[in-house]
Coordinates of C-alpha atoms in Angstrom, one line a residue:
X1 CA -13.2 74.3 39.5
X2 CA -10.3 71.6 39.8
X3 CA -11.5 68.0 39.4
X4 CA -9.6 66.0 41.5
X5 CA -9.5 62.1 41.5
X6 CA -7.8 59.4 44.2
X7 CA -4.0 58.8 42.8
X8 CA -4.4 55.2 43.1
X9 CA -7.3 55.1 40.2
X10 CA -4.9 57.8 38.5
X11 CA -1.9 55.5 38.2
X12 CA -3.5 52.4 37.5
X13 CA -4.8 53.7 34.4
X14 CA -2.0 55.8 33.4
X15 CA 0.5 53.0 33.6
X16 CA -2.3 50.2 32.1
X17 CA -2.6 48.1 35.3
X18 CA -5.8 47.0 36.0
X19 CA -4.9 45.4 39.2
X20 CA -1.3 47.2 40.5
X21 CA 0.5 43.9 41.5
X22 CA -2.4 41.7 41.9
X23 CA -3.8 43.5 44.9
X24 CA -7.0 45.4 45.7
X25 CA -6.7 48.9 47.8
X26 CA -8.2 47.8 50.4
X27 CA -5.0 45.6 51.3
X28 CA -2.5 48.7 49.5
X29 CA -3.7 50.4 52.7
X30 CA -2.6 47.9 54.8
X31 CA 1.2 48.5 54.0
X32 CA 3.6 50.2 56.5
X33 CA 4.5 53.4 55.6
X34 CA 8.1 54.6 53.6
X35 CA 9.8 57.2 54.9
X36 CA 9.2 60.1 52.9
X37 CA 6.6 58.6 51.0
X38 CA 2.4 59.0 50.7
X39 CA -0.5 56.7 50.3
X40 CA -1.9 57.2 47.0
X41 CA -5.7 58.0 48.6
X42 CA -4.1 61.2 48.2
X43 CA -5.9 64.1 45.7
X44 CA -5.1 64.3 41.8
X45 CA -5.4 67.2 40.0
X46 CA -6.5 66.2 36.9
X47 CA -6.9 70.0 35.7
X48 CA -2.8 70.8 35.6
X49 CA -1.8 66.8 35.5
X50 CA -4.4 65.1 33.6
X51 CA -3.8 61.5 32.7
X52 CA -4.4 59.3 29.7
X53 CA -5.0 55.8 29.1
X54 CA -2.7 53.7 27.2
X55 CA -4.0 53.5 23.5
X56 CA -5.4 57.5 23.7
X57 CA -4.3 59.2 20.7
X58 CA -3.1 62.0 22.9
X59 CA 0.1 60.2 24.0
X60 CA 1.1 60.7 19.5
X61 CA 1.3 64.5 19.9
X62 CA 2.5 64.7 23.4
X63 CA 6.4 65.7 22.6
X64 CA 7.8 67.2 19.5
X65 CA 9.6 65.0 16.9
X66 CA 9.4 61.8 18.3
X67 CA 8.1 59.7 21.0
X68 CA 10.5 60.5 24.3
X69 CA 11.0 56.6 26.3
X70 CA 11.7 56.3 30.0
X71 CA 14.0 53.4 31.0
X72 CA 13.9 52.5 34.7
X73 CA 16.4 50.5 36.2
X74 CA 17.4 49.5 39.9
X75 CA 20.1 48.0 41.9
X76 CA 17.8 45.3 43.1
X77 CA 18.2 42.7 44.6
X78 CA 18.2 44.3 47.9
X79 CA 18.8 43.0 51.4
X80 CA 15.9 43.9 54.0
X81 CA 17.3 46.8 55.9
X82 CA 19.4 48.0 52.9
X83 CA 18.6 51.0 50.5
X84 CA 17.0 50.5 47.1
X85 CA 18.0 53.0 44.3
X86 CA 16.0 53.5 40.8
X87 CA 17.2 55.2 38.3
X88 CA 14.6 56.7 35.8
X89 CA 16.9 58.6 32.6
X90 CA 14.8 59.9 29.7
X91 CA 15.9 59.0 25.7
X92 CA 14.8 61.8 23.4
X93 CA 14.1 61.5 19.4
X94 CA 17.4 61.4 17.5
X95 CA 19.2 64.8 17.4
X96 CA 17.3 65.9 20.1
X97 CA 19.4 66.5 23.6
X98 CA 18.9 68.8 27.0
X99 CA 21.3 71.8 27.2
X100 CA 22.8 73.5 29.9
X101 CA 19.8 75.3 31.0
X102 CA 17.7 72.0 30.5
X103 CA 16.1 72.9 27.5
X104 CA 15.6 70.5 24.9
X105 CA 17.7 71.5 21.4
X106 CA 18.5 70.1 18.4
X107 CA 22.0 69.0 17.9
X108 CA 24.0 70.5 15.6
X109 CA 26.6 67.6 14.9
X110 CA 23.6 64.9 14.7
X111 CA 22.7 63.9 11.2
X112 CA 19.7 62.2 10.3
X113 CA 18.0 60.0 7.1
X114 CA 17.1 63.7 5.9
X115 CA 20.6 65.1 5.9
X116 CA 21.4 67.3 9.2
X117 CA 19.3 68.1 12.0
X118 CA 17.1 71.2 12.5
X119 CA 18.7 73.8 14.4
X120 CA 17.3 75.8 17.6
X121 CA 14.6 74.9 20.4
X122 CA 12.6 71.9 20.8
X123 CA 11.6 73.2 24.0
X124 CA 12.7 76.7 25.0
X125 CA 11.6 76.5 28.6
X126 CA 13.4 79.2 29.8
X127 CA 11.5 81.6 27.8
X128 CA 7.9 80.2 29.6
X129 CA 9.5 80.5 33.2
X130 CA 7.7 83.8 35.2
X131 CA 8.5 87.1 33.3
X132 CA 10.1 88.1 37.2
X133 CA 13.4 85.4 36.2
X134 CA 14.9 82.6 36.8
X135 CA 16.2 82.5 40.4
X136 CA 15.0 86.3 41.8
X137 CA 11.2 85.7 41.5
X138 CA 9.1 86.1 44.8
X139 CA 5.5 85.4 42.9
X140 CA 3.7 82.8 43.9
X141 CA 2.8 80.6 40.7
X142 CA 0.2 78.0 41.1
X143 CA 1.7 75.7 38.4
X144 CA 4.6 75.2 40.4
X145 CA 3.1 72.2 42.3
X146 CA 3.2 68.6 42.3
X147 CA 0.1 66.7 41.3
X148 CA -1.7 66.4 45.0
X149 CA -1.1 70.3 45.5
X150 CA 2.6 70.7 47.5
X151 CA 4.4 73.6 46.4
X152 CA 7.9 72.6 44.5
X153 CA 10.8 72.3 46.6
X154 CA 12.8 75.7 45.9
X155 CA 16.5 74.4 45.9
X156 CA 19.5 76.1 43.5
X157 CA 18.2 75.6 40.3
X158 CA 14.7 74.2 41.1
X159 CA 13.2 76.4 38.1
X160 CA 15.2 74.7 35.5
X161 CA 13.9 71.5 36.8
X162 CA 11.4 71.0 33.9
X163 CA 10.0 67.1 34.3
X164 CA 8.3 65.9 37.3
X165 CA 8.6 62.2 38.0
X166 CA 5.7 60.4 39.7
X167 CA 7.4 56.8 41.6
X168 CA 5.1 54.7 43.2
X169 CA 5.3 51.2 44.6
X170 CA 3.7 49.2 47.6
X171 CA 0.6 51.4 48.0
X172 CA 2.5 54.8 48.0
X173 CA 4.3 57.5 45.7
X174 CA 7.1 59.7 45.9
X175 CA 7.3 62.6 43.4
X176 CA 10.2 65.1 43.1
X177 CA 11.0 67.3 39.8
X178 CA 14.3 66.5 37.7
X179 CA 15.6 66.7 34.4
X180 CA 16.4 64.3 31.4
X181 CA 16.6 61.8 34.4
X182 CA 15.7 61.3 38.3
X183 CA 16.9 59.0 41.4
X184 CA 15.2 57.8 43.7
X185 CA 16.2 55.7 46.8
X186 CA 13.9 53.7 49.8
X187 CA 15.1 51.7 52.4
X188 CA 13.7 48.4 52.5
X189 CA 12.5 47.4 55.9
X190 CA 9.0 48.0 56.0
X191 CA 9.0 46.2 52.3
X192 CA 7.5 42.5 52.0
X193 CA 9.7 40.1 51.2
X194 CA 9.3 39.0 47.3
X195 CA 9.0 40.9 44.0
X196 CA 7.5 44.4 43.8
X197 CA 6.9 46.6 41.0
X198 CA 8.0 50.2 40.7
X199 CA 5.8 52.3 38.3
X200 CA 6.6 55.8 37.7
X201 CA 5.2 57.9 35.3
X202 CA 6.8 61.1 34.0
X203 CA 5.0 64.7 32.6
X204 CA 6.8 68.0 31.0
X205 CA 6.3 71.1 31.6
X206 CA 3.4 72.9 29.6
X207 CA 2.1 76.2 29.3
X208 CA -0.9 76.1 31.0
X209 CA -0.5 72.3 32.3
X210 CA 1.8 69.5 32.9
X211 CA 1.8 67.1 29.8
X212 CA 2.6 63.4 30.5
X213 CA 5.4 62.2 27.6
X214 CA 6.0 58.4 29.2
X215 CA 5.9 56.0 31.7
X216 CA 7.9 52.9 32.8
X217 CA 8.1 50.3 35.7
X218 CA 9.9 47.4 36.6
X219 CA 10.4 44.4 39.2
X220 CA 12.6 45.2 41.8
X221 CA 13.5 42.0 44.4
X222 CA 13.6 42.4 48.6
X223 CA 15.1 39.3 50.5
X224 CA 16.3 38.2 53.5
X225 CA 19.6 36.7 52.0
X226 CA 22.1 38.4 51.2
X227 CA 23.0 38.4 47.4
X228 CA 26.2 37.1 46.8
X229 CA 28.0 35.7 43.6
X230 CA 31.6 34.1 43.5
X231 CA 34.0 34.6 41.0
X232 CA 36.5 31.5 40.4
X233 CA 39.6 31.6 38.8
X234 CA 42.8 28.9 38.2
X235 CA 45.7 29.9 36.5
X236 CA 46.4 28.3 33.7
X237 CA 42.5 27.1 33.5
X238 CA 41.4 27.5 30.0
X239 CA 37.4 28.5 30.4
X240 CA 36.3 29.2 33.7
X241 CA 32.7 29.8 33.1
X242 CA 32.5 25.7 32.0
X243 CA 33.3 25.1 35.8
X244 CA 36.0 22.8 34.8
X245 CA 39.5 22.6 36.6
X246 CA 42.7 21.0 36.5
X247 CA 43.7 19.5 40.2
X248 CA 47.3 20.1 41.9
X249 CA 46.8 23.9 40.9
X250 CA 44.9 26.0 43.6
X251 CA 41.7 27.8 42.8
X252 CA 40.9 31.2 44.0
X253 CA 37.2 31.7 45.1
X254 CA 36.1 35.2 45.3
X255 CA 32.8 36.1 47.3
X256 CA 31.1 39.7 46.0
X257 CA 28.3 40.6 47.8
X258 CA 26.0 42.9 46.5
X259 CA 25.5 45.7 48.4
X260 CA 25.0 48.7 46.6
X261 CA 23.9 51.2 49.6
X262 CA 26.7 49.7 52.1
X263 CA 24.2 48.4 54.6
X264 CA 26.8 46.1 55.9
X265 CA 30.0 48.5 55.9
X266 CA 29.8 47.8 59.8
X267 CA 29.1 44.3 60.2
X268 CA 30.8 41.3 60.9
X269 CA 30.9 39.2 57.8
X270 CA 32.0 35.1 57.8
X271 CA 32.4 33.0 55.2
X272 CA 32.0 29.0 55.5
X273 CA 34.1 26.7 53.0
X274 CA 32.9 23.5 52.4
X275 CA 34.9 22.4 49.1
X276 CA 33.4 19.0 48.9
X277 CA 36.6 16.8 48.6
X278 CA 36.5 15.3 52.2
X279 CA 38.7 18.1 53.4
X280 CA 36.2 19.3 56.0
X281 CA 34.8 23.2 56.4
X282 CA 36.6 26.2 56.5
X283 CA 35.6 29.3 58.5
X284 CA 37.1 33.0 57.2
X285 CA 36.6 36.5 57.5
X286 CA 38.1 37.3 54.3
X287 CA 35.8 36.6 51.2
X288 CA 38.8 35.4 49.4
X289 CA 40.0 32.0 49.6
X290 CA 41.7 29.6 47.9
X291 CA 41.9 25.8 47.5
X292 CA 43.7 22.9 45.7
X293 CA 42.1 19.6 44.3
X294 CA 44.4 16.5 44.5
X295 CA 41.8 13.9 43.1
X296 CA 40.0 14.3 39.5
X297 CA 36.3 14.2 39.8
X298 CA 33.1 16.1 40.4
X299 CA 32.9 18.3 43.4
X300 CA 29.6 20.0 45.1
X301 CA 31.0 23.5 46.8
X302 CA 28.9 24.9 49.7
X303 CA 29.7 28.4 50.9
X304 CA 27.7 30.1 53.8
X305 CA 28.0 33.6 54.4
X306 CA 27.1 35.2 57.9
X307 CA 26.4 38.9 58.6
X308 CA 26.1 40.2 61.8
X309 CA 24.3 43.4 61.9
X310 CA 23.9 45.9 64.7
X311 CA 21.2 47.8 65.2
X312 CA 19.5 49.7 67.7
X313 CA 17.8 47.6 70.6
X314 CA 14.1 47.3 70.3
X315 CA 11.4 45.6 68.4
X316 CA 13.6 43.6 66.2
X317 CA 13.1 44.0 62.4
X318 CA 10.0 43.4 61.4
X319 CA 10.1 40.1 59.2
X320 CA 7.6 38.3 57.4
X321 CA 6.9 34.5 59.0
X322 CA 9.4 32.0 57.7
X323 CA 8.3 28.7 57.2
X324 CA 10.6 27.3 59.9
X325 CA 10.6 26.8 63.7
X326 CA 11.0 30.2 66.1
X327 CA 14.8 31.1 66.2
X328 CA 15.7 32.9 69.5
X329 CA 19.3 32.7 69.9
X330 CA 22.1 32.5 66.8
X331 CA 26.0 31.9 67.7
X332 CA 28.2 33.9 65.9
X333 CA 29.9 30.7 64.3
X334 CA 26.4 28.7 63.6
X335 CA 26.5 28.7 59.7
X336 CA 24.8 25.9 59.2
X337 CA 21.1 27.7 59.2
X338 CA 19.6 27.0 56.0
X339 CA 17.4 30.7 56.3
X340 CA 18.2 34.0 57.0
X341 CA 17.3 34.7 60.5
X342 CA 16.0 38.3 61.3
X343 CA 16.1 37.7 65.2
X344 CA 17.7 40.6 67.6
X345 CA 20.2 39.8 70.1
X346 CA 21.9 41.1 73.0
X347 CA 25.5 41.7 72.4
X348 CA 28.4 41.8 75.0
X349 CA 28.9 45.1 74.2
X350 CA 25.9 46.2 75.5
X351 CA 24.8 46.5 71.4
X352 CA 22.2 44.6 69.4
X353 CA 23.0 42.5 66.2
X354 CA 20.8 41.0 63.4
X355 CA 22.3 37.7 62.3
X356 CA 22.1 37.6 58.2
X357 CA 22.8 34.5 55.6
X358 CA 23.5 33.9 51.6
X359 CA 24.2 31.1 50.2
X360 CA 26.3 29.3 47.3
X361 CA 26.6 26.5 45.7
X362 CA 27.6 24.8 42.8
X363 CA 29.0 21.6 40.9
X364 CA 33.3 22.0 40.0
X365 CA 34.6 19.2 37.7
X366 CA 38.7 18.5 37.9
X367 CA 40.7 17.2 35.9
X368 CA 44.1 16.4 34.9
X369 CA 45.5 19.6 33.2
X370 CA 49.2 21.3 32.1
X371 CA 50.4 23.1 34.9
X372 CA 54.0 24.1 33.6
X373 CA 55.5 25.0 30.4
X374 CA 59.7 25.6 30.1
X375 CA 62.0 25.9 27.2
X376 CA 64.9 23.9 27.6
X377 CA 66.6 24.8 24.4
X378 CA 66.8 27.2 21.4
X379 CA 69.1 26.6 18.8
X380 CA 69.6 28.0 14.7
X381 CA 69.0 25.6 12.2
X382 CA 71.9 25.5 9.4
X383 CA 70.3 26.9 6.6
X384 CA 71.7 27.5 2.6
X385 CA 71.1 30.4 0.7
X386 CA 69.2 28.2 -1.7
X387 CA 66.9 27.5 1.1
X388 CA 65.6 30.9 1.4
X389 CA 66.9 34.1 3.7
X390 CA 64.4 32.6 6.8
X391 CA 66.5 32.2 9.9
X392 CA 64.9 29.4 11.3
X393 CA 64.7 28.7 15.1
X394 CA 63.9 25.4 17.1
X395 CA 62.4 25.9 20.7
X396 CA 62.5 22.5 22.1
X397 CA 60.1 22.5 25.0
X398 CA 58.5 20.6 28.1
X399 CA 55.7 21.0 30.1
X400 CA 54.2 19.1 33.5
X401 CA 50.8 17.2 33.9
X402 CA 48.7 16.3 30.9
X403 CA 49.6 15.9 27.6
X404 CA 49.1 18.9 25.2
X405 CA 46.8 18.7 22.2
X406 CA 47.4 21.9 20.4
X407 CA 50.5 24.7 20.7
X408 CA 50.1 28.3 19.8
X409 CA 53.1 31.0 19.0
X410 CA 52.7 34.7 19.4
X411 CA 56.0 36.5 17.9
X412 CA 55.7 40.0 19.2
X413 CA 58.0 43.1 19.0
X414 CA 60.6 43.5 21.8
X415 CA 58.1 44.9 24.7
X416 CA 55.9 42.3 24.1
X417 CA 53.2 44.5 23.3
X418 CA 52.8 44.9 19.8
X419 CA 51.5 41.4 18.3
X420 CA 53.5 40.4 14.7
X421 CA 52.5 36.9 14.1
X422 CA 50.1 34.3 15.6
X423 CA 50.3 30.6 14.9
X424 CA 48.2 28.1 16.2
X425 CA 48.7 24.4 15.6
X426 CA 47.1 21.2 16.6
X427 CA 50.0 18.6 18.3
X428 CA 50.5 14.8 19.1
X429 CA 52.1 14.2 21.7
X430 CA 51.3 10.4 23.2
X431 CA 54.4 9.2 25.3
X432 CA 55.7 12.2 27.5
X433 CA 55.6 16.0 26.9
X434 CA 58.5 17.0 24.9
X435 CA 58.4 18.5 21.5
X436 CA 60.5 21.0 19.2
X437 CA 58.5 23.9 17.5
X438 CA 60.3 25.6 14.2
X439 CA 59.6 29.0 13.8
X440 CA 61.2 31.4 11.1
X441 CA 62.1 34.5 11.8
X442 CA 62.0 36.9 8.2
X443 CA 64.9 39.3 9.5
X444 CA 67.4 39.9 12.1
X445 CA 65.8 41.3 15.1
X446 CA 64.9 41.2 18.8
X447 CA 61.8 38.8 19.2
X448 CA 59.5 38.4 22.4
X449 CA 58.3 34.7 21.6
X450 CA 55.3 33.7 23.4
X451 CA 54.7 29.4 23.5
X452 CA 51.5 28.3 24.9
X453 CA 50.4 24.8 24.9
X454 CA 46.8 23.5 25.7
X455 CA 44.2 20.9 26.1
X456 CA 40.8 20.7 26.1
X457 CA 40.7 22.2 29.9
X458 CA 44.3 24.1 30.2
X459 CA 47.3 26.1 28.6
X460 CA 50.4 27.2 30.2
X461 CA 53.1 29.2 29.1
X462 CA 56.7 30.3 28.2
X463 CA 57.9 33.2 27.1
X464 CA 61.7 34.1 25.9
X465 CA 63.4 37.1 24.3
X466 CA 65.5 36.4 21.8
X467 CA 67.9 38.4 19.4
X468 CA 68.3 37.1 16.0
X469 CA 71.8 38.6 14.0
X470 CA 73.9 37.0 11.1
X471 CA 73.1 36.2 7.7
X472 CA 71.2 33.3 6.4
X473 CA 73.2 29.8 6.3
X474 CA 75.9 30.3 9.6
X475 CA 76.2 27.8 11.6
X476 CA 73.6 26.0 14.2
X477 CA 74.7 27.1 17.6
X478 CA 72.7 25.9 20.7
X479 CA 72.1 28.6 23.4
X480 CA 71.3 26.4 26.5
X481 CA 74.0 27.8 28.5
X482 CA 72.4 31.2 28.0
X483 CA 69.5 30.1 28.6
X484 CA 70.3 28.9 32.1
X485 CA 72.4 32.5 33.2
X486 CA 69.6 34.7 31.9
X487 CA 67.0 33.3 33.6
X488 CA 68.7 33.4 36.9
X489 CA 68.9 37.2 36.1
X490 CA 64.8 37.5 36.0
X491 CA 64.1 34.9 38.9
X492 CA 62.1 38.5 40.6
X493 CA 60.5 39.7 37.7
X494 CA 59.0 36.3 37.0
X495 CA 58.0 35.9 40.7
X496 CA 55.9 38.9 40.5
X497 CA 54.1 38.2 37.4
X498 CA 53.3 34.9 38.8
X499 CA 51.7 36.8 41.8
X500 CA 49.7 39.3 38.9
X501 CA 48.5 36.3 36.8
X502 CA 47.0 34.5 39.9
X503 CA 45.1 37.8 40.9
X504 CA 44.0 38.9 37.3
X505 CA 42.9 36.0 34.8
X506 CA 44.5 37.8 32.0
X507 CA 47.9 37.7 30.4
X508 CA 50.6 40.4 30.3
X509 CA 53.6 39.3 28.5
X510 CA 57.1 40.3 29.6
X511 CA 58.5 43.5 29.2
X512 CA 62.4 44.1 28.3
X513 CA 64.3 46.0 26.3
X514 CA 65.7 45.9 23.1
X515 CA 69.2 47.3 24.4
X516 CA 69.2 44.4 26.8
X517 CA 70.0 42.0 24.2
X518 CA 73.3 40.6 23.3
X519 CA 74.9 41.5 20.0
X520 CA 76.8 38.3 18.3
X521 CA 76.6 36.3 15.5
X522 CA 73.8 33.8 15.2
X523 CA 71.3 33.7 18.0
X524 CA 71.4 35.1 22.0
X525 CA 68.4 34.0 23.9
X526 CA 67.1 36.0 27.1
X527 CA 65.0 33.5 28.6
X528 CA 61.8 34.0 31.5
X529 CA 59.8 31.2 32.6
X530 CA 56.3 33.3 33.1
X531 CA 53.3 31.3 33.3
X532 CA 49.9 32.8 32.9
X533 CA 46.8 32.0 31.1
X534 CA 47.0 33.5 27.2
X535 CA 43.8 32.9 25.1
X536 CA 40.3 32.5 26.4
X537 CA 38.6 29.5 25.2
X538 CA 38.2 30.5 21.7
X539 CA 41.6 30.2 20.5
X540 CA 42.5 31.2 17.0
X541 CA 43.1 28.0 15.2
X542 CA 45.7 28.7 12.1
X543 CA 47.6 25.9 10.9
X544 CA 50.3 27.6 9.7
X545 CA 53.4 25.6 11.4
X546 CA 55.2 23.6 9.0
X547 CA 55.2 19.9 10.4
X548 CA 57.9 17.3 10.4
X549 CA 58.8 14.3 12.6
X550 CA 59.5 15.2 15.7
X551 CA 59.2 19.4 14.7
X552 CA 56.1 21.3 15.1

């Protein structure tokens, strides 16, 4: 005899639901059917998958060593029409892993409280497969079935498949067998809009039964707009997640939609600008754009996205009632709908199109910031042997736009790659933006020196190569006219790191060689004006710089 109960009264009390997602089952059976899915008024049976409520003391001895926990995760939010994916990966008791055959073992390089771990088999399942083999065997074996009775699919390798996952959600349940984890995809369109919860529960393989080691579920989120974020990004903009900007720079607004299972690879996307400065909409079919604030103040940006979606002619999609008036007819350009419209239309092309929308928006603040940095002078300050062996260099520099409130140098080895010293400094600087920073150099050398000034909202930079030879105590020798010739010589390799720091919001200092620089006594200066955003917001603050009037 094989007791058999309905799978609905099953899972409800192997996952500790009382009420799966607030509904009765009389309205679960109301729900349109998934492809490839089953109502749950299927048969259990409870003989070879029995089930457990939460709290039975069962659940304590069900897996050797440890309690085994199930994480489900999804790429929700999905857009009606799309594919939904979950995810379900199993985590073991420490030292405990699946090998190549899908056997649980102990791992040998995993150490515990206790010292190392035990060695062999948790779960030698190889050795409980039919006594015919592995892949050869023509038996029929009546524990190779799911819970309501179909046989196991017999793909490659279907007998080292030794968990069988259980999904179900919206009045129905897939199951499929797996090992240490399982994925599971369903397209959306016969899904009501809104949260829904995924359940699935999970058993091993047994001797005589299927044992049931864990369970998870999660909220997974349909909708009829599409999910979109934008990234924004300034260069020389200090913290961009504080949505403040500096105006007369542009900003670069990046749309990502989120659309994991491609639904829209073939659609016609458009993207509607309203920045919010007066300077009226913009309408584009790439999702990046850019835009420049000339006045200070706070900004509400709009952005409306449009996808049109073909799809065979018919019934259109089947969409729950939206709280708005009967749509029958969309214009391509029409962006202004405040929904997401799920009505069908005739295309010229003979084709049909579903017209889609997201939405964005959010608050910008501007404000004055520094949007250039240059050093217009580098000289060696006359030192005496009495004053120590330091060679001792002034960078007198200038910047453009607001005044700086702190200055930060990064002395680095010749590539600019390998970081020596990092001094950060707060400034005063009250009529215009000129100021000398002294830096000492310990011996002679090629430098990369990095100078970064910054307010509250902004930092720019400068960066110069520099080649430090001579003893202590020659004379001060300015460098300007050097200066001037060597950065005519990198005008191209500054343009294109200008073009990688307003892609990436990351710094990459310059890169040249050691046998580039000039050998003479004193100081030779190779100079690049490269401007890019150094620090993130939280800035080292060290102050190290010696202070004097006028010298930082």
């Amino acid at each position: 005899h094989v007791c058999m109960i309905n799978l609905l009264s099953f899972l409800l009390l192997f996952s500790g639901l009382s009420n799966f997602h607030g509904r009765s089952s009389s309205h679960v059976r109301s729900h349109k059917k998934l492809h490839g899915w089953s109502p749950d008024q299927n048969q259990w049976n409870e003989k070879l998958y029995p089930f457990w409520e939460k709290g039975d003391p069962r659940w304590k001895d069900c897996w050797r060593g440890g309690k085994v926990v199930a994480r489900l995760n999804s790429d929700s939010p999905a857009l009606v029409g799309s594919n939904v994916t979950f995810t379900v990966t199993l985590h073991f008791p420490r030292c405990q892993i699946e090998d190549n055959d899908s056997n649980i073992v102990y791992d040998r390089n995993c150490r515990n409280e206790f010292g190392p771990s035990a060695l062999g088999y948790v779960y030698n399942w190889t050795m409980w497969i039919d006594d015919c083999g592995w892949e050869n065997c023509t038996s029929k074996n009546t524990h190779n079935v799911f819970p309501d009775g179909r046989p196991f699919p017999h793909h490659p390798g279907w007998r080292r498949k030794n968990f069988v996952y259980l999904f179900h959600t919206f009045g129905q349940y897939y199951q499929k067998t797996g090992g240490s984890s399982a994925i599971v995809s369903i397209n959306t369109t016969n899904i009501t809009l809104g949260k829904q919860m995924m359940v699935v529960s999970v058993y091993r393989r047994g001797h005589r039964m299927y044992v049931p080691v864990a369970t998870a579920s999660g909220i997974y989120v349909v909708t009829d707009q599409i999910p979109l974020y934008v990234n924004l990004s300034q260069k020389n903009d200090r913290k961009a997640s504080d949505s403040i900007f500096i105006k007369d720079s542009p900003i670069i607004f990046d749309v990502k939609i989120h659309d994991p299972s491609h639904y829209l690879n073939n659609s016609a996307i458009s993207y509607k600008w309203d920045y919010g400065d007066g300077s009226g909409s913009f309408i584009s079919n790439s999702p990046i754009s850019n835009h420049t604030y000339t006045l200070q103040g706070n900004f509400s940006l709009n952005l409306t996205v449009q996808a049109i979606i073909p799809v065979p002619c018919g019934p259109a999609t089947p969409t729950p009632p939206l709280p708005t008036s009967p749509v029958t007819t969309i214009p391509p350009y029409n962006l202004d709908s405040p929904i997401s419209a799920g009505v069908m239309e005739d295309a010229p092309d003979g084709g049909c199109h579903i017209y889609r929308y997201g939405h964005y928006k959010t608050t910008i603040s501007i404000v004055e910031g520094i949007l250039q940095v240059n050093i217009i002078q580098m000289t060696s300050v006359q030192m005496t042997v009495a004053q120590g062996e330091n060679s001792l260099v002034d960078f007198v520099v200038t910047c453009q736009g607001s005044l700086p409130t702190d200055a930060c140098t990064i002395v680095s080895d010749p590539t600019c790659q390998v970081s020596q010293n990092v001094v950060c400094d707060p400034i005063e600087v009250t009529d215009q933006c000129l100021l000398t920073i002294r830096r000492a150099f310990n011996e002679p050398g090629t430098y990369c020196v990095n100078i970064t000034l910054g307010d509250d909202a902004s930092q720019a930079l400068t960066s110069a190569l520099i080649s430090v030879n001579g003893a202590p105590g020659s004379s001060s020798r300015t460098v300007e006219g050097v200066l001037i010739a060597s950065g005519f010589l990198v005008a191209l390799v500054i343009i294109v790191s200008l073009l990688l720091y307003k892609r990436y919001k990351e710094y990459k200092p310059i890169e040249k060689r050691a046998e580039q620089a000039v050998n003479r006594e004193g100081l030779s200066v190779y100079f690049n004006n490269v401007k890019a955003v150094l620090f993130p917001g939280n800035n080292e603050r060290d102050p190290l710089l010696k202070s004097k009037p006028g010298i930082v």
